[in-house]
Every structure is written in structure tokens, then in C-alpha cells.
Coordinates of C-alpha atoms in Angstrom, one line a residue:
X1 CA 93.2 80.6 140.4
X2 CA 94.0 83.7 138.4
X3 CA 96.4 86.1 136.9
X4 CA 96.8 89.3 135.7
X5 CA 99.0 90.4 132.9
X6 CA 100.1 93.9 133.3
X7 CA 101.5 95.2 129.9
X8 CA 103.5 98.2 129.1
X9 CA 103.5 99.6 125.5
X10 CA 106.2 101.0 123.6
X11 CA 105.3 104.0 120.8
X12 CA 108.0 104.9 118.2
X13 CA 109.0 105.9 114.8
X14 CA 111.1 102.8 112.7
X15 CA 112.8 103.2 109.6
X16 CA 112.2 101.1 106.3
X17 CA 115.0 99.5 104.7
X18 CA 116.7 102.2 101.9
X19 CA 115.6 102.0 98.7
X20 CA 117.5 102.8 95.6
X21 CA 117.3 103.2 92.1
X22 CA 119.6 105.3 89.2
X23 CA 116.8 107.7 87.2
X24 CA 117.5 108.9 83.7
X25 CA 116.3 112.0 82.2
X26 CA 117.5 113.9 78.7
X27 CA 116.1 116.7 76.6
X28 CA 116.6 118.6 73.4
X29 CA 116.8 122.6 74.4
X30 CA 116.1 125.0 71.7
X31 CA 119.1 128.1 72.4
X32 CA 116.6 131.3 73.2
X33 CA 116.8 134.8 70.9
X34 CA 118.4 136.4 73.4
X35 CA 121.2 134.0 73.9
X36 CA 124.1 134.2 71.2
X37 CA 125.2 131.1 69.2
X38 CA 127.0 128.8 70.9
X39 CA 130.7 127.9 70.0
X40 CA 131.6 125.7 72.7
X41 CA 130.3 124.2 75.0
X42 CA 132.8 124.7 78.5
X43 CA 130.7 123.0 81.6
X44 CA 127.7 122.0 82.8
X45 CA 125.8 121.8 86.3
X46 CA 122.7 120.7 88.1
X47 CA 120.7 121.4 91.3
X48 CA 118.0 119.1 92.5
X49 CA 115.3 120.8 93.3
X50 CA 112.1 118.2 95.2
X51 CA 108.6 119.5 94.4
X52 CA 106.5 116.4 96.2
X53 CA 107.4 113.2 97.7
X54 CA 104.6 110.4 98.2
X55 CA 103.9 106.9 99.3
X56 CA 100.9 105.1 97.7
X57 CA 100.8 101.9 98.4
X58 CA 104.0 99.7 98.0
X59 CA 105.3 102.5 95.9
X60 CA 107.1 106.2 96.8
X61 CA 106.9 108.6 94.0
X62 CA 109.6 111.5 94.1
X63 CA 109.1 114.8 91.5
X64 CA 110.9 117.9 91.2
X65 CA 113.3 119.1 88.7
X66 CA 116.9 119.8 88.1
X67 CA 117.8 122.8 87.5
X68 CA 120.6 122.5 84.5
X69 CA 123.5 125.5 84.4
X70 CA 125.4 125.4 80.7
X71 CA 128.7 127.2 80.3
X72 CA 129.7 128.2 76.6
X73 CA 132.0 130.2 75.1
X74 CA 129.8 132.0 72.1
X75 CA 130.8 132.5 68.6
X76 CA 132.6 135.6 67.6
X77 CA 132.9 137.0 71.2
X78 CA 135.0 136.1 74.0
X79 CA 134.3 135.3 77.6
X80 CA 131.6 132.8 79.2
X81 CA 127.9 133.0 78.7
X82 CA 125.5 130.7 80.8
X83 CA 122.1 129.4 79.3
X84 CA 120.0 127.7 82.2
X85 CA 116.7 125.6 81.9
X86 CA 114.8 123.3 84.1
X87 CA 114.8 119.6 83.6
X88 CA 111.1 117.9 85.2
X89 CA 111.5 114.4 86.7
X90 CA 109.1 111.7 88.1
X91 CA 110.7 108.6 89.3
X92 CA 109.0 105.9 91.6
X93 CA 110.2 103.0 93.4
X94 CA 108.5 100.0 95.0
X95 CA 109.1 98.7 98.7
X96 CA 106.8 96.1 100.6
X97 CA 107.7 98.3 103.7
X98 CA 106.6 101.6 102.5
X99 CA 103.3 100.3 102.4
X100 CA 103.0 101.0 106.4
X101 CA 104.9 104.3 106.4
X102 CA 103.9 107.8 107.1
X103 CA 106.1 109.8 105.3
X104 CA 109.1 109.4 103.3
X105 CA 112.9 110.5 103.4
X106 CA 114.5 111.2 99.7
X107 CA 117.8 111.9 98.8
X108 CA 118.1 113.0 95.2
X109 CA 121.6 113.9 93.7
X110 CA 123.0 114.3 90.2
X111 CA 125.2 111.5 89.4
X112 CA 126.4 112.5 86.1
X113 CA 125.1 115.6 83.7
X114 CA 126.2 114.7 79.6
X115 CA 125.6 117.8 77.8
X116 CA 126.8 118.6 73.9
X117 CA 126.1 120.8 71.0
X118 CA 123.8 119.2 68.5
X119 CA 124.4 123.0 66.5
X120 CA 124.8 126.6 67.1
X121 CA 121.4 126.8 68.3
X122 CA 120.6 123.1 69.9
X123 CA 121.6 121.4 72.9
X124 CA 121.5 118.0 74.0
X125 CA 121.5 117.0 77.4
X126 CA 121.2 114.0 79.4
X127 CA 121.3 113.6 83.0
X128 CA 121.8 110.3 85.8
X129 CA 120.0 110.8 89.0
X130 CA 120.7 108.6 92.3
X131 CA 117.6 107.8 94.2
X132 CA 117.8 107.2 97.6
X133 CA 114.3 106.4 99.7
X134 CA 113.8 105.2 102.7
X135 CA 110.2 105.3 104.5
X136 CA 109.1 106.3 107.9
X137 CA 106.7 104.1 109.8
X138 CA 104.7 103.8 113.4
X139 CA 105.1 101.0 115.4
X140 CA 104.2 99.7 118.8
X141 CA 105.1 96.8 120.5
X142 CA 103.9 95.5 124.2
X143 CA 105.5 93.5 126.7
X144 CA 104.4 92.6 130.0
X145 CA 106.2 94.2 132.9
X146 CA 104.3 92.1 135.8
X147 CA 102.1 89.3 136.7
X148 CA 100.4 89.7 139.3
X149 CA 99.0 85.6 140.4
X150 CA 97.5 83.7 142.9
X151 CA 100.7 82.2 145.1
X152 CA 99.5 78.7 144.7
X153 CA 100.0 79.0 140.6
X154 CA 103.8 79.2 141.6
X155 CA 104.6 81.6 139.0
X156 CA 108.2 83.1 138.8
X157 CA 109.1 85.7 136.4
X158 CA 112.2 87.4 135.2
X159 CA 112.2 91.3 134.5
X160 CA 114.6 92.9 132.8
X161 CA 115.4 97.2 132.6
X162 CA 116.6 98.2 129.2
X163 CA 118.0 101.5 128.1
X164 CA 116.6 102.6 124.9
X165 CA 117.2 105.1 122.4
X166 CA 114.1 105.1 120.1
X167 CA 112.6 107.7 117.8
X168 CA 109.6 109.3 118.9
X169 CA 108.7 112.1 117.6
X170 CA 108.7 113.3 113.6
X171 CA 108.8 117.0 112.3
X172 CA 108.4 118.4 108.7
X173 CA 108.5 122.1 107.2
X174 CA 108.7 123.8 104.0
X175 CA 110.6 127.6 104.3
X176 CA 112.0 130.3 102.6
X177 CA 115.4 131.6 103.5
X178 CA 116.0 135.1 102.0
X179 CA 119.3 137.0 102.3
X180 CA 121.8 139.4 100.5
X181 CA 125.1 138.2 99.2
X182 CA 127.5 141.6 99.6
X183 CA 130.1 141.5 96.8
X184 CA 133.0 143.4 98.1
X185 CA 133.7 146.6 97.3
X186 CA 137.4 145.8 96.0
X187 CA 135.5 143.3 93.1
X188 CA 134.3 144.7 90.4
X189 CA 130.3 145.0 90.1
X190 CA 127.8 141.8 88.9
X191 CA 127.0 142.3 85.5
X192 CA 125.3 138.8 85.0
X193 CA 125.5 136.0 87.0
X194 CA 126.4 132.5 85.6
X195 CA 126.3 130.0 87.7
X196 CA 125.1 129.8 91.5
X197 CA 126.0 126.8 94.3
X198 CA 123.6 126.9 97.3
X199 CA 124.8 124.3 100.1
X200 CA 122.7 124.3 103.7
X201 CA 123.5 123.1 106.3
X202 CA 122.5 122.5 110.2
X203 CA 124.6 123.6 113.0
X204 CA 123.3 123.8 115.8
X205 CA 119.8 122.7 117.6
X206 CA 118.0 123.3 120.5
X207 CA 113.9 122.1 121.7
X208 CA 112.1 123.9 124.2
X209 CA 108.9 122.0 125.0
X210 CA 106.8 121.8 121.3
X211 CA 109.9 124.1 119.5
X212 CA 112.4 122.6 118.0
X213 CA 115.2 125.9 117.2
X214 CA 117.4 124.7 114.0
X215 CA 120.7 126.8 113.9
X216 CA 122.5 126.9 110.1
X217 CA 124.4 128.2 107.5
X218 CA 123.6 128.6 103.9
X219 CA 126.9 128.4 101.7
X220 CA 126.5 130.6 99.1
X221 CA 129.1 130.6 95.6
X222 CA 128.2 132.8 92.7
X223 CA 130.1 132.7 89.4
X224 CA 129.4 136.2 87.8
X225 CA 130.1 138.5 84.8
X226 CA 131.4 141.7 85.9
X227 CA 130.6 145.1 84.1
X228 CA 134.1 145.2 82.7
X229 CA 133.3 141.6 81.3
X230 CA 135.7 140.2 83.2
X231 CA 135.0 136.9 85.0
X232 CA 135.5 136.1 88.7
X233 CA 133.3 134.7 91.7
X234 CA 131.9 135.5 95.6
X235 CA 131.6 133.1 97.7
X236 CA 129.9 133.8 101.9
X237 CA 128.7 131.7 104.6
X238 CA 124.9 133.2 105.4
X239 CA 122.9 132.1 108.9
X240 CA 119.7 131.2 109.0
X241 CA 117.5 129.8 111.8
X242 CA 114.1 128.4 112.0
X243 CA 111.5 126.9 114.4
X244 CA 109.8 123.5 113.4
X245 CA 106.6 122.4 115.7
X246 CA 107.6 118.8 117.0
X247 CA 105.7 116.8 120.0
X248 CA 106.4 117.2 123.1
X249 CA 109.2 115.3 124.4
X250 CA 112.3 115.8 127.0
X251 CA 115.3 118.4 126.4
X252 CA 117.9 115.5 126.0
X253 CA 116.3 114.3 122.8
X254 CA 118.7 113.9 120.1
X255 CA 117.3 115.8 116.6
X256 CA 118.1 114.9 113.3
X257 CA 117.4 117.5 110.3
X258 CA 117.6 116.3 107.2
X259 CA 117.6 119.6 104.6
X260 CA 116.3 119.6 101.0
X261 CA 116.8 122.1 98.7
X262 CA 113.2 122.6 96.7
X263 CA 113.5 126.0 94.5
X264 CA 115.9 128.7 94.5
X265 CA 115.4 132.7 93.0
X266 CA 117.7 135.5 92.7
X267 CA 118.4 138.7 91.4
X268 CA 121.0 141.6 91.2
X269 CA 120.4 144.8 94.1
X270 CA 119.1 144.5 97.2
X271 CA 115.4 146.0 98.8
X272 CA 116.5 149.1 99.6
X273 CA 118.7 149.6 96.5
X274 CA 117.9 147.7 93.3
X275 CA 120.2 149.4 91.6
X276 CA 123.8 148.2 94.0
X277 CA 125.0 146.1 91.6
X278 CA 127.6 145.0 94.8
X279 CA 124.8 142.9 96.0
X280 CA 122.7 139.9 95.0
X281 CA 119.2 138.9 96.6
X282 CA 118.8 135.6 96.9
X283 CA 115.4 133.6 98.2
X284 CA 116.4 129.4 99.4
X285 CA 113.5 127.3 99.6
X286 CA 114.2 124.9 101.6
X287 CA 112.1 121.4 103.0
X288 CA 113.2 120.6 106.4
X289 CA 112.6 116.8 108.2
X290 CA 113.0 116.6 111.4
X291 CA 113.1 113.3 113.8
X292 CA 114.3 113.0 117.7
X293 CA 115.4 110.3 119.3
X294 CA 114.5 109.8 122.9
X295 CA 116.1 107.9 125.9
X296 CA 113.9 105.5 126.7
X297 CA 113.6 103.0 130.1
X298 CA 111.8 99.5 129.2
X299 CA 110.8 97.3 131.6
X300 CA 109.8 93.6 130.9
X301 CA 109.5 90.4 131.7
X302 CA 111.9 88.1 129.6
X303 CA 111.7 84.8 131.0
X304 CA 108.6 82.7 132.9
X305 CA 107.4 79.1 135.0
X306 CA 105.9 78.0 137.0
X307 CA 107.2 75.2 140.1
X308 CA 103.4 74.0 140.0
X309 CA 102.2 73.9 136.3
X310 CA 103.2 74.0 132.7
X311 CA 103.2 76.7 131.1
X312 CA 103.3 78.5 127.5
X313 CA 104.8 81.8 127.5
X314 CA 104.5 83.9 124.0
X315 CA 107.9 85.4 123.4
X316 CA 108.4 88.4 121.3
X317 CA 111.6 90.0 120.1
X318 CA 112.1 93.7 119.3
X319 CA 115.4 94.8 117.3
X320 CA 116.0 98.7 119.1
X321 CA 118.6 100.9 119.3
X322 CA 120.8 101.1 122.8
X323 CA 123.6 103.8 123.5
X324 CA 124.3 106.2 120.7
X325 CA 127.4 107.8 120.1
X326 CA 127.7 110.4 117.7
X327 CA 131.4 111.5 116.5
X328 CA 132.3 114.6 114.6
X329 CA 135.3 114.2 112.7
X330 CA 137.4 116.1 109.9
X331 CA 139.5 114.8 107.5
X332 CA 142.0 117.6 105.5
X333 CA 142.8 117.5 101.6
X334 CA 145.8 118.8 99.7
X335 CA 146.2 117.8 96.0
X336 CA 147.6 119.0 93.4
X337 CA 145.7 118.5 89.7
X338 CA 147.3 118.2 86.9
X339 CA 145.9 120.5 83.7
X340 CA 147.8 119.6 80.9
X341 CA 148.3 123.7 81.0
X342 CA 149.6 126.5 82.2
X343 CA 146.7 128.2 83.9
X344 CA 146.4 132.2 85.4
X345 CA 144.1 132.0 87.3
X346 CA 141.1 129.9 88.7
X347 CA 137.3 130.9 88.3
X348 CA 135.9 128.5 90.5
X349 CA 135.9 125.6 92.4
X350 CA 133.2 123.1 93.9
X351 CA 133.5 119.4 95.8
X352 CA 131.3 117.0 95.9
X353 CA 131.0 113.6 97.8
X354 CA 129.9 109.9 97.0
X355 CA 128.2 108.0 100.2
X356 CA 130.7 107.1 102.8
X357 CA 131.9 103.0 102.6
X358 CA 132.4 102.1 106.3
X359 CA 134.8 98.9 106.6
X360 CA 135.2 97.6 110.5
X361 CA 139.4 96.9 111.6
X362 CA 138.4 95.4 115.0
X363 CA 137.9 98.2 117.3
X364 CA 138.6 100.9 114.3
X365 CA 135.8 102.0 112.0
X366 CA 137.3 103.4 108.7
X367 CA 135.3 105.7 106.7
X368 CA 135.7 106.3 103.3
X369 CA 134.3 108.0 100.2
X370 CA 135.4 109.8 97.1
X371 CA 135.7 113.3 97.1
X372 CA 134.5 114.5 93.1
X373 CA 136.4 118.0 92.8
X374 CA 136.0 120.4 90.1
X375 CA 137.9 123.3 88.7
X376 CA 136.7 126.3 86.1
X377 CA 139.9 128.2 85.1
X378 CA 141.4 130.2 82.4
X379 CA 144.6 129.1 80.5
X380 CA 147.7 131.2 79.7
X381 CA 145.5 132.8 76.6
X382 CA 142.1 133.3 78.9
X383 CA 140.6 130.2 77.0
X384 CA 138.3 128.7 80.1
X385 CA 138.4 125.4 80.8
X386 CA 137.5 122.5 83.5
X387 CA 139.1 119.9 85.3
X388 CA 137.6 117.3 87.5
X389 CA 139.3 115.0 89.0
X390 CA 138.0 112.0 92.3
X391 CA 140.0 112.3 95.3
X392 CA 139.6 109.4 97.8
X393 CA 139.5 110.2 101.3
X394 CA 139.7 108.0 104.2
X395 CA 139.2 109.1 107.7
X396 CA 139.7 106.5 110.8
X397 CA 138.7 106.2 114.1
X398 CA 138.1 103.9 117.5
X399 CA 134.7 102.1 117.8
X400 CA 134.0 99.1 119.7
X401 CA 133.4 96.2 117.5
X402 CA 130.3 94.9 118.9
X403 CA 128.3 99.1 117.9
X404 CA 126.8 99.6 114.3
X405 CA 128.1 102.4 112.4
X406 CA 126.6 104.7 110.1
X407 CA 128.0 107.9 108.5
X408 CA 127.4 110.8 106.1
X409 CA 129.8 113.5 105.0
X410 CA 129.9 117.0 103.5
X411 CA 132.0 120.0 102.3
X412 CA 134.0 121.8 105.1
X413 CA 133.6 125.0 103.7
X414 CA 136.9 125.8 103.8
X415 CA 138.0 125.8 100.3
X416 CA 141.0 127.1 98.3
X417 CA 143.1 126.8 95.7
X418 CA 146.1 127.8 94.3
X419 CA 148.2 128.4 91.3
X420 CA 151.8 126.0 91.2
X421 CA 154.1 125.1 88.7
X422 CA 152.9 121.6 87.8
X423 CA 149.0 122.2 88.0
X424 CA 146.3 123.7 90.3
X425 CA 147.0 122.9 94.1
X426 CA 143.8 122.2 95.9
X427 CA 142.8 122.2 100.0
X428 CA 139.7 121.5 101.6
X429 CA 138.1 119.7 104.0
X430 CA 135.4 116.6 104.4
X431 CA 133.7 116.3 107.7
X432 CA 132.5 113.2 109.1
X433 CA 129.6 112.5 111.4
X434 CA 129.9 109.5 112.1
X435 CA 126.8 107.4 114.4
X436 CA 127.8 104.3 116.7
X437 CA 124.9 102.7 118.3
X438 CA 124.7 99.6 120.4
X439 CA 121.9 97.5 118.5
X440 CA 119.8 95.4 121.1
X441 CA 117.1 92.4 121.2
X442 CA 114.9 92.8 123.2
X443 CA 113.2 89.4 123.9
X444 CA 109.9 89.9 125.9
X445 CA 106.6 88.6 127.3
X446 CA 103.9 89.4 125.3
X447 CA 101.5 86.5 126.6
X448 CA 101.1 83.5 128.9
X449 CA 99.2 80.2 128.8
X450 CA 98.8 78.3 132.1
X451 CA 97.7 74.6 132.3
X452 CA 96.1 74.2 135.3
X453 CA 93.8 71.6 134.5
X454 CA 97.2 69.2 135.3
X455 CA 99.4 70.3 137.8
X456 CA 103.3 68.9 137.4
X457 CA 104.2 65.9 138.8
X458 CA 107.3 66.8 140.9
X459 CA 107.0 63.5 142.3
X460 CA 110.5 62.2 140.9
X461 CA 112.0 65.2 142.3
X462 CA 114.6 65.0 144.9
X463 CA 113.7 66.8 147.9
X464 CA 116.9 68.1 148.2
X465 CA 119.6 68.0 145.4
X466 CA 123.5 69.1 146.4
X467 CA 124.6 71.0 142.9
X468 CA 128.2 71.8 142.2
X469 CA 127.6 75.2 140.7
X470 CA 128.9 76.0 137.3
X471 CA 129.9 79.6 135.8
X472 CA 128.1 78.7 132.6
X473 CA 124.9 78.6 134.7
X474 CA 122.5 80.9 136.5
X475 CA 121.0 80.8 139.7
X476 CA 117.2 81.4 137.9
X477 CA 118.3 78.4 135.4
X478 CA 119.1 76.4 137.8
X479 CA 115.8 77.0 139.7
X480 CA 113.7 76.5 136.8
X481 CA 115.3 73.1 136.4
X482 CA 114.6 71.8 139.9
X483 CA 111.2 73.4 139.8
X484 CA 111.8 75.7 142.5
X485 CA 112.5 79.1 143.1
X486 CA 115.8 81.7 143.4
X487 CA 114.6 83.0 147.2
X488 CA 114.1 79.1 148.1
X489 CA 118.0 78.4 146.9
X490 CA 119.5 81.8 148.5
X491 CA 117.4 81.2 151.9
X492 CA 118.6 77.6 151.7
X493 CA 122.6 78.7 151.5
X494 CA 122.1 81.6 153.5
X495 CA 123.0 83.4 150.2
X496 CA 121.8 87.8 150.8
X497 CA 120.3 88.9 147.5
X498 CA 123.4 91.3 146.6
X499 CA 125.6 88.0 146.9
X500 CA 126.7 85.9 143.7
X501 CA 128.2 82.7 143.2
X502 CA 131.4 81.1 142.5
X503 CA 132.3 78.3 140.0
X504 CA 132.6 75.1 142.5
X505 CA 130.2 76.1 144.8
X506 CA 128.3 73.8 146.2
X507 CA 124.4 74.7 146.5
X508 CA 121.7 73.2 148.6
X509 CA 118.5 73.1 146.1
X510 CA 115.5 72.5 148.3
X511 CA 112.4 71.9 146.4
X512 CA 109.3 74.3 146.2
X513 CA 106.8 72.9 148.4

């Protein structure tokens, strides 16, 4: 008497659990020669910028720098002056899971920059970076989808089809995006620029068989010294598009790029005229990860007897990912900030976003994060200053209570600001993607132990039992109880296969002979 097992194998991509960790780094910064003395200090920025990312072990190790903008207002002159230096970091974290992972994804922001004048000529500044790992793994995991048996081991089995939605294929690219910012010709020409905002973003996507076409925009804000010394900024939206190398897999994969910023260079004029001081070349690097997820049909066996021996099935489960809805929502900001001024007229203007909270209201998912917003102007007597102020904003939608919600947010593009009598009116907007997904177990055969060196004794068994049928109860339970099969109890109740039962039926349960 024998059986065969016949196994079906799943291949995927998992996630580790997220890792996180606050990283400090501070520095002393000599003011160069060519730089004037500094009188006070007005503002100061950061970019992240990741050089490497590694697993070794338990342990991820993320370096790169920050890239650290200072606005001051020098002695004995007026206007703003920038003085800009880089800002090394190396910060590691441990995870039991990275251990088995491939590659790692890292999200590295500035938290908090603390800059101050030591004296004319030194700087002190210290700077709070948020950490955010999380590591990519294999995994596979095999079920048995039929068992083929002799008839007399009396084996019944229970498949199951489920609808999957599982990564399976993972992408990574470093690129350059180059492009001219055109300063219009109604503004006054760059003399010097002072600060620089680069923020990417994705789009639009598209695979082809092994491509994977990413669709973007770059947006682009520079803060700039004009040649009449006057101070005033640019800001465009640039396209860019690139082709990643990805394995094979269908058309109605889902992608998801995850863009890093990893060095940026610019300089006043273009190619073909270095002396147009109405334009600014400007060179992105950029690291792009890439992972798809794939529909997926499983199928299994989740349940086993037999009506003539015992037997020991080996369960596994498998925690996957089912139906995935993905919901793009904006959420629009007006506020008015307060300055403690009057001001004439705004420089600049840049928002930022914590990680989005996501609190459940039965079937409403309400997402919600704090909106940091900050403002370089110049007063009634052109002394600049800044204002920063956190705006909390809420966005709310439907989602079915029993889906798993995750979200991220970023900067609309959209914004503006405005000049009223009790501060500095502000408008933009934060846009949500938010991702429901149906999380399944999958329990599954993954082995099966028959004993048939002593068959059941089915002697006590009636030959025939009447059962009042109860809703609480299937038709295979109720067969695996009596030792018997589903086609025995339909066949015996003249019951066609497409027919269910009602509560207080009463069923014939013939036993398996």
C-alpha cells in the first residue's frame, strides 16, 4: 500500500520586521577665507545623502552623509550668505531577521539640525537622524496539492484555491538624473545660489517583459542671490524616466519604487552657454529599489484522514498577503502663521512630513501625521528671518475592518503662500497612498504519516447513523467523524455536489465500507 505526495512550492520575497534607531552626529566647522564673518546665524538645512547600505550578519550598516546648508547674515554687509559642508555618518543596527536577508531598505531623514555660532569664524552643529531599516529576505514554502493512494488506504483530502498577492521579483539601480533649471526671464539673474531642495518622486510605471519603465518628477527649489544682490527663489517640476532590469514576471504585477537621494552637483549656465546666468545645471544621483508584487493562485491540501487508518498529518501555516487595494488620496492645507512681524515678502518655503499614525474607526481608516512647515522671509526693514511651525493633518477614508493598512505621505507640490494682515497664510497639499490588504493563513500539508501496521477499529461504528444537521458543522467534519466519506453521505441523501445543506436536516450517514 502506497502514496505519493505531490508538492507544490511557493518562491517569494518577505519583509523583515522595521527596525529603528535615532543617530546623532555634531561637528566643529572652521568658517573658510573666502566666506565673510558671520554675524548671525539665520537657518540651517540638511539633505541625506546614502553612500552604502549593508547586512553582515545580525547587523545592517547604513553610511552616507548629510549635506548641512547654513544661512547667515555677515558682519558689516547686508543680505544672506550660505556656507555649506558635508556631515559623514555610520550608524548600524542589529536584527535577528536581517541575518537571512538579501538586501536592505533604509530610510534616513533629518529629525532635527542644532546649529550656532561658537565666534565669527566657528560653527557648531549637531544633527538627529531617524533610522529606518527594514531587510529583504527569500523564502519558500511547500504544500502538497495531491495525494495520489492506493483506494484501500481510504485517504480523503481537502484542497483549498487561494488568491495570493506575493512579492516576487526585486530590482535595484543607481542613476544620474541631469537637467537644466530655466530661471525666467522676468527674475533677475543667479548670482550665487544658497540653498537647494531636491524632492523625487515616482509617477507613473509600466513592465514590459524584463523592463521595468519608472515615470517621475524631480521637484526642484533653488534659493539664490541675484546680481543685483537681491534675494528671491525658482522653483520647477523636471521629468525624468528610467529603465530598471527586473525578472520576468506578468504585466499586472504591482511595482513599488522606493527612491533615495545619494549625491547631488550643480552649477550656474547650461552646456551650450556657461555663461546664461538664467539657468542652473543640476546632476540628481539617485538609488532606485524596486519590488513587484504578483497575483498568485495556491493550491493545497488543508485538511487529511483516512476511514481505514490513523494518521499524522504535518500542518504548516504561512502568513501571505490576499487582495490589495491601494488608495490615492489628498488632503488640502490652509493656515495662517503667526510671525510676531510684519513681513514684505517671503523667500521661501518648504514642508516636511512625520510617518503617518493610522488609527482604525470600524470600517474608517484615519490617517494622520504632522505636517513640519517652514518659512524664510524678510521683515518690514529686510531683516530675514524663519518661522516653523507643525501642522497636523488628518485625512479619512472607508476600509473594511477585517484589511491591514499601511500608508506613507509626501508634498503635493502645490505650494504657496501669501502675505495677510495677521501673519503668513500658507496652502499646500499632503498626498496619501494609502495600502489595504486582506492578510491570510494559509494552513497547509506539508507531510503525512500513515499507520498501517493497525488499521482502525470501526467496529463500534453504527452502520448507519440519522444526524440532525447543524449550521455550525460541515459536511467533510461530519464525515471525518463517522469515518466515512463526503460522496458516501451526498450519494446516500441523493444530495448533487453543487447542493448544500440546511440547519435541521436530517442526513443518512452510511459508513465507509
Amino acid at each position: 500500500m502506497e502514496f505519493e505526495l505531490k508538492k507544490e512550492t511557493l518562491r517569494f520575497y518577505e519583509f523583515s520586521t522595521v527596525s529603528s534607531a535615532v543617530h546623532e552626529e555634531s561637528t566643529e566647522t572652521i568658517v573658510p577665507d573666502y566666506c565673510p564673518d558671520i554675524a548671525r546665524i539665520i537657518d540651517a538645512s540638511g539633505k541625506v545623502f546614502l553612500r552604502s547600505k549593508d547586512i553582515q550578519g545580525d547587523k545592517a550598516i547604513v553610511t552616507g552623509s548629510v549635506k548641512v546648508t547654513v544661512l547667515f547674515t555677515p558682519e558689516g554687509e547686508n543680505g544672506i550668505r550660505n556656507l555649506e559642508f558635508a556631515l559623514p555618518f555610520n550608524t548600524s543596527v542589529v536584527n535577528q531577521e536581517f541575518d537571512r536577508c538579501q538586501c536592505l531598505f533604509a530610510k534616513v531623514c533629518v529629525q532635527s539640525i542644532e546649529t550656532r555660532s561658537m565666534n565669527p569664524r566657528k560653527i557648531f552643529t549637531r544633527v538627529l537622524l531617524t533610522v529606518q531599516l527594514r531587510g529583504l529576505r527569500h523564502a519558500e514554502a511547500a504544500f502538497c496539492s495531491h495525494i495520489a493512494a492506493d483506494t484501500s488506504l481510504g485517504i480523503a483530502q481537502m484542497e483549498q484555491e487561494a488568491e495570493l498577492n506575493l512579492i516576487t521579483a526585486y530590482s535595484e539601480k543607481d542613476f544620474t538624473f541631469t537637467d537644466e533649471i530655466a530661471v525666467p526671464s522676468v527674475k533677475d539673474a543667479v548670482q550665487e545660489i544658497l540653498l537647494s531642495r531636491m524632492m523625487p518622486s515616482v509617477q507613473e510605471t509600466k513592465i514590459f517583459g524584463t523592463k521595468l519603465i519608472i515615470k517621475g518628477v524631480l521637484l526642484a527649489e533653488l534659493l539664490y542671490r541675484t546680481e543685483q544682490q537681491g534675494i528671491t527663489s525658482v522653483s520647477t517640476e523636471l521629468p525624468f524616466s528610467q529603465i530598471m532590469e527586473i525578472d520576468e514576471v506578468p504585466e499586472t504585477a504591482s511595482p513599488t519604487i522606493v527612491l533615495q537621494l545619494s549625491g547631488m552637483d550643480y552649477h550656474i549656465g547650461s552646456d551650450e552657454n556657461p555663461d546664461d546666468r538664467h539657468r542652473v545645471t543640476i546632476a540628481v544621483y539617485l538609488n532606485a529599489q524596486a519590488y513587484l508584487r504578483c497575483p498568485v493562485s495556491f493550491h493545497c491540501i488543508c485538511d487529511v484522514y483516512s476511514t481505514a487508518y490513523d494518521v499524522t498529518p504535518d500542518l504548516a501555516n504561512l502568513q501571505c498577503t490576499g487582495k490589495i487595494d491601494v488608495m490615492n488620496l489628498r488632503q488640502s492645507m490652509r493656515q495662517t502663521i503667526e510671525v510676531g512681524v510684519v513681513p514684505s515678502t517671503v523667500l521661501s518655503a518648504a514642508v516636511s512630513f512625520d510617518d503617518v499614525n493610522i488609527s482604525r474607526e470600524e470600517n474608517t481608516a484615519v490617517l494622520q501625521t504632522m505636517a513640519h512647515v517652514k518659512i524664510l522671509f524678510l521683515d518690514e526693514g529686510n531683516v530675514p528671518l524663519v518661522a516653523e511651525r507643525q501642522l497636523e493633518c488628518t485625512c479619512r477614508t472607508e476600509v473594511p475592518s477585517d484589511l491591514q493598512c499601511t500608508a506613507q505621505v509626501q508634498y503635493g507640490g502645490d505650494l504657496s503662500t501669501s502675505i495677510s494682515a495677521s501673519g503668513i497664510e500658507v496652502r499646500f497639499s499632503a498626498d496619501f497612498t494609502l495600502e489595504a490588504a486582506e492578510r491570510k493563513q494559509l494552513l497547509g500539508l506539508t507531510g503525512l504519516t500513515v499507520d498501517t501496521e493497525h488499521p482502525k477499529d470501526t467496529s463500534q461504528i453504527p452502520s448507519i447513523v440519522l444526524k440532525l444537521f447543524d449550521e455550525d458543522e460541515s459536511l467533510w467534519e461530519i464525515a471525518k467523524r463517522y469515518s466515512t466519506t463526503v460522496d458516501v453521505i451526498r450519494s446516500a441523501n441523493d444530495m448533487p455536489e453543487d447542493c448544500t445543506c440546511g440547519a435541521g436536516q436530517m442526513l443518512l450517514i452510511p459508513r465507509k465500507r
